[in-house]
PDB file of C-alpha atoms in Angstrom:
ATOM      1  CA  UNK A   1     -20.561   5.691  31.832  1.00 46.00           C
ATOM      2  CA  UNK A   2     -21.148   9.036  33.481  1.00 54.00           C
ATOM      3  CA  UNK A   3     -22.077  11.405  30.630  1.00 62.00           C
ATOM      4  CA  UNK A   4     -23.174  11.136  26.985  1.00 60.00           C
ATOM      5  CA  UNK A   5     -22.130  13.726  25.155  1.00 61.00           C
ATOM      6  CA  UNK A   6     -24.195  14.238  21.746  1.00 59.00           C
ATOM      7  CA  UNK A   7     -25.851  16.597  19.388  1.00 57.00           C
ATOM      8  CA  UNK A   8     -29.158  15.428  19.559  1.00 57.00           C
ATOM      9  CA  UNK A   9     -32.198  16.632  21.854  1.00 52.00           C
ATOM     10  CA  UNK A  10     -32.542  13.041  23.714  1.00 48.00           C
ATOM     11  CA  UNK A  11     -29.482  12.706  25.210  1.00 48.00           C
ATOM     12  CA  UNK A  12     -29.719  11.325  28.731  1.00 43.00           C
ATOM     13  CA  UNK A  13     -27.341  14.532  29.678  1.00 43.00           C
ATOM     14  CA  UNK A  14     -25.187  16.909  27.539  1.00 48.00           C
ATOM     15  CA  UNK A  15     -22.546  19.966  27.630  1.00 52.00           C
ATOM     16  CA  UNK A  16     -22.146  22.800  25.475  1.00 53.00           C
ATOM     17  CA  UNK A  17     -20.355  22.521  22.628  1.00 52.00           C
ATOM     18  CA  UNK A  18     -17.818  24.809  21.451  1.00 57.00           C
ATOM     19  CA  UNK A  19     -18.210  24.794  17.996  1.00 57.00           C
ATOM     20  CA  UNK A  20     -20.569  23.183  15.035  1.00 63.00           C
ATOM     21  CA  UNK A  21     -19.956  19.558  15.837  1.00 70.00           C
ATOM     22  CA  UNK A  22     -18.801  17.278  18.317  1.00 71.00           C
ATOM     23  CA  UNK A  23     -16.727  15.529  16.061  1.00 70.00           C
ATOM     24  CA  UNK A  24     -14.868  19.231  15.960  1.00 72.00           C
ATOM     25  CA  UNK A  25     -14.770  19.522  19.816  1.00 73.00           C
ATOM     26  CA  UNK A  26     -13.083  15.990  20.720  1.00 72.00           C
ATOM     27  CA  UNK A  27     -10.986  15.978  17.856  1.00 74.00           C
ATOM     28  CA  UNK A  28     -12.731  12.390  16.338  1.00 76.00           C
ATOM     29  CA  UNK A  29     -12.017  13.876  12.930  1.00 76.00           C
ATOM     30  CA  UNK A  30      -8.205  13.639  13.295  1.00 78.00           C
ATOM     31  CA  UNK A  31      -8.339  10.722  14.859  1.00 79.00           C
ATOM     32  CA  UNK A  32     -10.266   9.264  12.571  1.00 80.00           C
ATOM     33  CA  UNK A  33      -7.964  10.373   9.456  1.00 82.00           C
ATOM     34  CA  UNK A  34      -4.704   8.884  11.947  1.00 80.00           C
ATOM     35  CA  UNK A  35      -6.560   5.427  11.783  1.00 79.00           C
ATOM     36  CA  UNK A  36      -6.657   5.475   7.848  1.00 80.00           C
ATOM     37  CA  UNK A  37      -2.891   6.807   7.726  1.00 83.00           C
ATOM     38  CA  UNK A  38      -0.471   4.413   6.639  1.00 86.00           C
ATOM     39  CA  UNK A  39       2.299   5.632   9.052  1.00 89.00           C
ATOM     40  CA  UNK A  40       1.910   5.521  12.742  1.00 90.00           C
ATOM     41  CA  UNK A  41       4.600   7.218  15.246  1.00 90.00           C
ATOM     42  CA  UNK A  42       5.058   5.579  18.477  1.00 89.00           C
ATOM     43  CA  UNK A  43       5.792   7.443  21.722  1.00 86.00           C
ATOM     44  CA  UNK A  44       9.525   5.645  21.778  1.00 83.00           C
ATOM     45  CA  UNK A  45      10.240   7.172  19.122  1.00 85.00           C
ATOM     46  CA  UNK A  46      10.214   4.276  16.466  1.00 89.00           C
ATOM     47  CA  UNK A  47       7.405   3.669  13.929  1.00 91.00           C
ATOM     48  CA  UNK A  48       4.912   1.811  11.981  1.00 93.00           C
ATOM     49  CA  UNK A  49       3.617   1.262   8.277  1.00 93.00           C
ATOM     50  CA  UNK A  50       0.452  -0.633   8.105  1.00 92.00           C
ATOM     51  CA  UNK A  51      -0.627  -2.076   4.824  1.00 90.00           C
ATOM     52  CA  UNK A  52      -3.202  -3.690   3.154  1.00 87.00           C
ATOM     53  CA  UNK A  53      -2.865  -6.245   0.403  1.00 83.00           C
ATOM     54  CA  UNK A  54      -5.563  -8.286  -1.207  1.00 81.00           C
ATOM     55  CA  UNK A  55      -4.401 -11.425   0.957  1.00 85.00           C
ATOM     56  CA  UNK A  56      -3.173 -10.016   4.123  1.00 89.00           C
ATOM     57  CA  UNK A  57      -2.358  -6.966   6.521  1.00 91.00           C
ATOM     58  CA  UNK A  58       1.102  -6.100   6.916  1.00 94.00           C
ATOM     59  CA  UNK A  59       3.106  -4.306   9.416  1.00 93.00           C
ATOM     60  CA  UNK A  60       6.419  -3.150   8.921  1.00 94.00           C
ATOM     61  CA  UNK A  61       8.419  -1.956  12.056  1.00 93.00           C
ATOM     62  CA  UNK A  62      10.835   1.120  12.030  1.00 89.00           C
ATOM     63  CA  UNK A  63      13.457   2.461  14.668  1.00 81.00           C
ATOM     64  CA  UNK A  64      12.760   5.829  13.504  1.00 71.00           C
ATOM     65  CA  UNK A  65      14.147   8.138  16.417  1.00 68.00           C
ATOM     66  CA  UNK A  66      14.350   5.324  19.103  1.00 61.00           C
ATOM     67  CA  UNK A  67      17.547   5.972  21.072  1.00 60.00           C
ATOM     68  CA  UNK A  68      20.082   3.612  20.364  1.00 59.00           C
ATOM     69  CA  UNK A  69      22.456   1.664  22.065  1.00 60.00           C
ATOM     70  CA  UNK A  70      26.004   0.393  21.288  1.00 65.00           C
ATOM     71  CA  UNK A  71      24.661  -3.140  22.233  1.00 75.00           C
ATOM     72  CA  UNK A  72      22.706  -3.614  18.160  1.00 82.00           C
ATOM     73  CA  UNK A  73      20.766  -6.849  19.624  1.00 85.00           C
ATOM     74  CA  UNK A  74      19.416  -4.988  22.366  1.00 88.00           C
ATOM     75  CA  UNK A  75      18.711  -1.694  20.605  1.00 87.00           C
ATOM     76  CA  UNK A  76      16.962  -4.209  17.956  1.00 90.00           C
ATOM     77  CA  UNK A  77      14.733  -5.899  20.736  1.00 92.00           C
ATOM     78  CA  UNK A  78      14.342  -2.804  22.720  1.00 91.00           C
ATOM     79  CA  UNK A  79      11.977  -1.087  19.356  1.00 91.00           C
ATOM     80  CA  UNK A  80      10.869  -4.131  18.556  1.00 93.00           C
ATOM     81  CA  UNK A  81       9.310  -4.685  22.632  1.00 93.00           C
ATOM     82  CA  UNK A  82       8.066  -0.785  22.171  1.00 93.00           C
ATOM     83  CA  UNK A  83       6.095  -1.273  19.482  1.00 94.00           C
ATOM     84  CA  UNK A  84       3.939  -4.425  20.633  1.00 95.00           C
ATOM     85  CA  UNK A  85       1.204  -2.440  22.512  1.00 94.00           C
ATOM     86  CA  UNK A  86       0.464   0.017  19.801  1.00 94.00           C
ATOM     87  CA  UNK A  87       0.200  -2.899  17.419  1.00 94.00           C
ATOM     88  CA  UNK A  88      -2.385  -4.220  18.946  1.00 93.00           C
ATOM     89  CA  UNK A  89      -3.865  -1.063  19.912  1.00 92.00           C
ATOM     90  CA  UNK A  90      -3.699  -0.436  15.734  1.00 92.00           C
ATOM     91  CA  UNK A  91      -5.941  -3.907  15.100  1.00 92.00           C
ATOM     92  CA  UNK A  92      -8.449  -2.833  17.732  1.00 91.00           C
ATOM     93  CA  UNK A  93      -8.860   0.555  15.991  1.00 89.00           C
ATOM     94  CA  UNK A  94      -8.882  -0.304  12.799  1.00 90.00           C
ATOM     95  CA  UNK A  95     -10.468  -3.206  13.176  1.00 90.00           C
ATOM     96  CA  UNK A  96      -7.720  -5.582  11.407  1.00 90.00           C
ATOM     97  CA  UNK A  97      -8.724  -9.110  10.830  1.00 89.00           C
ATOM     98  CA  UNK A  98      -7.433 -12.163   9.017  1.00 90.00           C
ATOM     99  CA  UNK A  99      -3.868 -13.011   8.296  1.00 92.00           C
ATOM    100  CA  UNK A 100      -1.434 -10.277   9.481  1.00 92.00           C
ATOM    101  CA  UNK A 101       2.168 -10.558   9.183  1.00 94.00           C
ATOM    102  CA  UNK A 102       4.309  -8.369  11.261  1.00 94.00           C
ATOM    103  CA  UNK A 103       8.173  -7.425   9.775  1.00 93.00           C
ATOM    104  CA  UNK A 104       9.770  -6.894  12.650  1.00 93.00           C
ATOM    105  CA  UNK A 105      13.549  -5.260  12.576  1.00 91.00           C
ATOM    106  CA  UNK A 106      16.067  -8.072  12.065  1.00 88.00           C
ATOM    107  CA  UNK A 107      18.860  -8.754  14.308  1.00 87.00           C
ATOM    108  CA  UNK A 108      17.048 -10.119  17.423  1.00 90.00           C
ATOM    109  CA  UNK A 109      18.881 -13.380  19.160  1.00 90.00           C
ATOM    110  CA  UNK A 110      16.724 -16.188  19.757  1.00 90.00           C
ATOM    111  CA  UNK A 111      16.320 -15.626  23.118  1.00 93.00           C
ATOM    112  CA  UNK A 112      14.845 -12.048  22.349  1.00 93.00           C
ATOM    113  CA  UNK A 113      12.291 -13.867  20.017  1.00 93.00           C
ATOM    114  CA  UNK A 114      11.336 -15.807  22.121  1.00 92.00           C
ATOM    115  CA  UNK A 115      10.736 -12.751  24.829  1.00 94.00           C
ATOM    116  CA  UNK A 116       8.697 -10.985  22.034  1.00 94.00           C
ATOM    117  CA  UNK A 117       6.572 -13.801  21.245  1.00 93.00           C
ATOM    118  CA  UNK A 118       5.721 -14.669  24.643  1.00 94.00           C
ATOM    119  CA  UNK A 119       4.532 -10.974  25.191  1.00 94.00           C
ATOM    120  CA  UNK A 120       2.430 -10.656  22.151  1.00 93.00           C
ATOM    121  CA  UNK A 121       0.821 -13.755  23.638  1.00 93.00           C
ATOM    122  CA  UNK A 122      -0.223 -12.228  26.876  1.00 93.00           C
ATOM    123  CA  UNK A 123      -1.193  -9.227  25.169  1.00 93.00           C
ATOM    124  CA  UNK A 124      -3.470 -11.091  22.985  1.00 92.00           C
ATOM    125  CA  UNK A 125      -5.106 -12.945  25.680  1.00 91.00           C
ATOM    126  CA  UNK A 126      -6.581  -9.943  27.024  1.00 89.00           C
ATOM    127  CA  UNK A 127      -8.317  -8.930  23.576  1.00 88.00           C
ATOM    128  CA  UNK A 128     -12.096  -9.665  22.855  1.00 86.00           C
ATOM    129  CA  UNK A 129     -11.886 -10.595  18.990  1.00 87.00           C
ATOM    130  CA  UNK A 130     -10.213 -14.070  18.914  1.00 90.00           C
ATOM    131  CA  UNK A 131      -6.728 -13.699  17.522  1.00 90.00           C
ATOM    132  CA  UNK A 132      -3.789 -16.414  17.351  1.00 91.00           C
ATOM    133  CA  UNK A 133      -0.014 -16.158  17.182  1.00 91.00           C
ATOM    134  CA  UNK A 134       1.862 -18.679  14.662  1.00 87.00           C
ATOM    135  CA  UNK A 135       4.902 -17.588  16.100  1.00 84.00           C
ATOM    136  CA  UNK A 136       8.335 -16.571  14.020  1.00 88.00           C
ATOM    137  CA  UNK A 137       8.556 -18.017  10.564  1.00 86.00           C
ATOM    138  CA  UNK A 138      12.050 -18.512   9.649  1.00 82.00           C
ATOM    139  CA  UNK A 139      12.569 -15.266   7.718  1.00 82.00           C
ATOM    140  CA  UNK A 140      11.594 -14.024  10.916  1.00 84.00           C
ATOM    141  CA  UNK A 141       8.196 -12.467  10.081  1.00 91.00           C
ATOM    142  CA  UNK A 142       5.442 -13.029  13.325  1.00 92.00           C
ATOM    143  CA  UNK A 143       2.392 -14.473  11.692  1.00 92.00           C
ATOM    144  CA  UNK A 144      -1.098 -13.900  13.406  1.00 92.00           C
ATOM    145  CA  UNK A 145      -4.860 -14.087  12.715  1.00 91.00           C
ATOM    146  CA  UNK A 146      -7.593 -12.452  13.863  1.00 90.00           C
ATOM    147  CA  UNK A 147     -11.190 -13.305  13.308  1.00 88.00           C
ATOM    148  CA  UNK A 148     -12.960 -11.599  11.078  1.00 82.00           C
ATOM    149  CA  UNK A 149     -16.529 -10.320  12.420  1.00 79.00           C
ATOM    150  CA  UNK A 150     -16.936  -6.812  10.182  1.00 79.00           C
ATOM    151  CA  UNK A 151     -15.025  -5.470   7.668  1.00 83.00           C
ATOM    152  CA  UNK A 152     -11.787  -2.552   8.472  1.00 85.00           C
ATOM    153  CA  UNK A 153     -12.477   0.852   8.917  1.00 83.00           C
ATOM    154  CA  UNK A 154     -10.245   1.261   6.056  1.00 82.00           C
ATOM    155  CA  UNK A 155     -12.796  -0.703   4.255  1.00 80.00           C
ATOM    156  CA  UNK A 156     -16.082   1.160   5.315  1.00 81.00           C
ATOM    157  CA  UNK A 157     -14.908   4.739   4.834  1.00 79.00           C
ATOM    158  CA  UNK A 158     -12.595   4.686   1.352  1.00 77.00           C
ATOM    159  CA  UNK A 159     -13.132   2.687  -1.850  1.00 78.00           C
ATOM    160  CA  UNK A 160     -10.911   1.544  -4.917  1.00 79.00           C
ATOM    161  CA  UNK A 161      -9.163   4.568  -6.492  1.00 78.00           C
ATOM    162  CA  UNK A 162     -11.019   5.052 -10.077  1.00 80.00           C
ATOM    163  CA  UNK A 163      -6.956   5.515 -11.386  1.00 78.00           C
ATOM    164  CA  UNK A 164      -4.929   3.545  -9.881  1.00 77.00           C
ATOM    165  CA  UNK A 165      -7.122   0.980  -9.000  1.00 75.00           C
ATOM    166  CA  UNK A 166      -6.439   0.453  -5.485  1.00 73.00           C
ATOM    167  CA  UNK A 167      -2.182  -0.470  -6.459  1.00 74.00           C
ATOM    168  CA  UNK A 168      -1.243   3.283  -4.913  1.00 77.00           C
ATOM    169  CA  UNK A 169       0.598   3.737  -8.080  1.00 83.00           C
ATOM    170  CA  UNK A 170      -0.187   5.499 -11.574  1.00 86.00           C
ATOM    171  CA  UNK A 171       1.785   5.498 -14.563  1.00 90.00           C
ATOM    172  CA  UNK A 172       4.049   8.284 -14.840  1.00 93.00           C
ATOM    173  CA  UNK A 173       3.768  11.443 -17.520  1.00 93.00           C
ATOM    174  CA  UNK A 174       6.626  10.169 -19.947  1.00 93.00           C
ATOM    175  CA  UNK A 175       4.848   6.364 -19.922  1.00 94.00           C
ATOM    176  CA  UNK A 176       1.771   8.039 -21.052  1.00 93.00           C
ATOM    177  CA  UNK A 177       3.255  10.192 -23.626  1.00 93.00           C
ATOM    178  CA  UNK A 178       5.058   6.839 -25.012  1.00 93.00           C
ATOM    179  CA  UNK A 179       1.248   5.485 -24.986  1.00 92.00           C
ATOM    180  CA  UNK A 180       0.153   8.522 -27.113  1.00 91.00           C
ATOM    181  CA  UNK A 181       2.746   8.238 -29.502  1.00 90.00           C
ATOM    182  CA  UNK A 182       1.949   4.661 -30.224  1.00 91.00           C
ATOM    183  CA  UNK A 183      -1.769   4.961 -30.835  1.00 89.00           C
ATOM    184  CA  UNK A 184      -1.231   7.816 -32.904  1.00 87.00           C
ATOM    185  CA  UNK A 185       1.575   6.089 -35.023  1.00 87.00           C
ATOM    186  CA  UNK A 186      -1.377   3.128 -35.310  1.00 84.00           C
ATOM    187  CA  UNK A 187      -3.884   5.737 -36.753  1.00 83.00           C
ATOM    188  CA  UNK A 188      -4.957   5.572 -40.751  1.00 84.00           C
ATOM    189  CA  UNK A 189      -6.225   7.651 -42.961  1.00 84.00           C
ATOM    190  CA  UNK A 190      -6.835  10.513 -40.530  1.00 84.00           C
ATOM    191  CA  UNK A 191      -5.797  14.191 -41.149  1.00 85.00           C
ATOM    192  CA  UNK A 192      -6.795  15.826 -37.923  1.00 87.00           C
ATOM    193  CA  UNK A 193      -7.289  15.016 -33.999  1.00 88.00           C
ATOM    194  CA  UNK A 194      -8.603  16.491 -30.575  1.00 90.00           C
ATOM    195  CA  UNK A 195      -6.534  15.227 -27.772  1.00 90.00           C
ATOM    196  CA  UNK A 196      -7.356  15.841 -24.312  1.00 94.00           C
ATOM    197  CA  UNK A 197      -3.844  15.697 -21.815  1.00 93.00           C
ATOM    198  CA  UNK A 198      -2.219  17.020 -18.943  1.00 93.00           C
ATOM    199  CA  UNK A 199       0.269  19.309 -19.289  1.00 93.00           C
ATOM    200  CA  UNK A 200       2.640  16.977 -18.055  1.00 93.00           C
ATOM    201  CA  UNK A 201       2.302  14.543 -20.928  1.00 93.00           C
ATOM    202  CA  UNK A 202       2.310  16.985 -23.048  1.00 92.00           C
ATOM    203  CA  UNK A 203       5.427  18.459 -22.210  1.00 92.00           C
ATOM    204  CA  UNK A 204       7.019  14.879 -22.210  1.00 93.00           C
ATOM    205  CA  UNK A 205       5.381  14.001 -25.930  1.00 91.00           C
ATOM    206  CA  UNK A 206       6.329  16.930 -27.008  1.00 91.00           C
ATOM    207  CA  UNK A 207      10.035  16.435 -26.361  1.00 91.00           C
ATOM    208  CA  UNK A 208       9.942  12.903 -28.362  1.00 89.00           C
ATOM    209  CA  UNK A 209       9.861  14.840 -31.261  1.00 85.00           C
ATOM    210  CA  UNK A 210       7.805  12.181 -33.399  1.00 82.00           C
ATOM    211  CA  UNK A 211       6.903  13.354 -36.835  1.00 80.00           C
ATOM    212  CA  UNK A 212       2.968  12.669 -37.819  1.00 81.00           C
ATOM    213  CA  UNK A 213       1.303  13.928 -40.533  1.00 81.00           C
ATOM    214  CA  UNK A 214      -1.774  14.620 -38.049  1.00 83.00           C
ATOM    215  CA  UNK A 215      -2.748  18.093 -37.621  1.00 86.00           C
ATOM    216  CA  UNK A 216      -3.312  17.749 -33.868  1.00 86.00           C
ATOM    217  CA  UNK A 217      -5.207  20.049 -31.673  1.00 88.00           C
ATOM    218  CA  UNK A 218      -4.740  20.153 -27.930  1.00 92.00           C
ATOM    219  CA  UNK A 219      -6.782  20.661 -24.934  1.00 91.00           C
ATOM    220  CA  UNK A 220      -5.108  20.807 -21.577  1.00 93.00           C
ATOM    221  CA  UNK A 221      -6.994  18.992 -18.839  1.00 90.00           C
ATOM    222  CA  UNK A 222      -6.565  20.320 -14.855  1.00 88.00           C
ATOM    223  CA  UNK A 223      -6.268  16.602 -13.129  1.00 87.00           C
ATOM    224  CA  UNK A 224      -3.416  15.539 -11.132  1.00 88.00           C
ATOM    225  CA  UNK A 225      -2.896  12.107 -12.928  1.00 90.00           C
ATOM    226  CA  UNK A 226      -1.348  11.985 -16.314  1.00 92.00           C
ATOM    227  CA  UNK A 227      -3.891  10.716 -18.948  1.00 90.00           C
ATOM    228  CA  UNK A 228      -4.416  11.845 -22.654  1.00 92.00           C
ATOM    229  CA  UNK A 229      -7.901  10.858 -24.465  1.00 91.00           C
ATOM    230  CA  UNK A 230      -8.344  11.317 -28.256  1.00 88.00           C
ATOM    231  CA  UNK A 231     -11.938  13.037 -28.280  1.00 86.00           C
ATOM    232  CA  UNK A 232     -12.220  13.389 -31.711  1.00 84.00           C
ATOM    233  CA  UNK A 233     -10.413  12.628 -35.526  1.00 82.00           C
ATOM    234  CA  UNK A 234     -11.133  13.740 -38.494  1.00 83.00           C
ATOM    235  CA  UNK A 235     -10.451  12.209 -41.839  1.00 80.00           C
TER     236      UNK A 235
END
């Protein structure tokens, strides 16, 4: 290594930074936020969605704007060869271990298997963290593992979402204001409430039309996920 670049005083040598931070002036930051995006374009065009699930990594292989061919089997095999390097350029940087299961697009011949797993091989071979090839399972997903000697990236720099709870999904504005309506319907002997919602659920309750005999008192909350909470009743 020639240089080391860094903010510090002891460097062994430095330049001159541009701007506030190096992080700024190499452009770490955005490559940093690519490795935590879901969606990776390749350079031929086709691309990839990499997923984590609480057993396994998955990839999922698209053609996106590969150039096609009127030959489907070789157009297939063609994205599917294309994307093989950046796969396991993806593990390296994201630092993907355990079971992984590739989706490859279907269509392939045997023979084209074949040529795909026999290149992920050699690819493989020249990687420092151990990682093994099952081969094709006969829905034609390629199986591999990796060992695991530190957690993901995607592991060290996000945690759990506090509202969907790490499924990527929340319920939607109408299935909360069906939620609402029930709990109120369940409430006895009480004349008066504070709620707390978005203005999406509200809109949605408010188009049910449900008659209560509960003065009801709303306060709007600013939050992009639709939620009530009843703060208060009165009896």
């Amino acid at each position: 290594m020639s240089e080391v670049v860094s903010d510090g005083a002891f460097a062994l040598a430095t330049r001159q930074s541009n701007s506030r931070t190096l992080f700024t002036d190499y452009g770490v930051e955005t490559e940093l936020e690519k490795c935590l995006n879901e969606f990776v374009h390749v350079d031929s065009g086709a691309s990839l969605v990499i997923e984590k699930t609480e057993a396994m990594w998955v990839i999922d292989v698209n053609s996106g704007h590969f150039s096609a061919t009127s030959d489907k089997p070789e157009t297939v095999f063609r994205v599917n060869q294309s994307v093989l390097s950046e796969i396991i350029r993806q593990l390296r940087l994201r630092q993907i271990s355990g079971f992984i299961v590739i989706d490859f697009i279907g269509g392939m011949t045997e023979t084209q298997h074949g040529k795909i797993e026999a290149e992920m091989e050699k690819l493989v071979q020249k990687e420092l963290m151990t990682t093994q090839i099952a081969g094709f399972s006969k829905s034609g997903l390629m199986q591999l593992t990796r060992k695991k000697k530190e957690v993901s990236l995607l592991e060290q720099v996000t945690e759990t979402c506090p509202s969907c709870g790490g499924t990527g999904h929340v319920k939607t504005a109408i299935s909360v204001a069906y939620e609402l309506e029930r709990e109120l319907s369940a409430l006895k002997d009480v004349e008066q409430a504070v709620i707390i919602v978005t203005e999406a659920v509200l809109d949605q309750f408010l188009e049910l039309e449900t008659a209560f005999n509960i003065q009801v008192d709303w306060e709007i909350a600013d939050e992009p996920v639709p939620f009530y909470q009843i703060r208060r009743i009165f009896s």
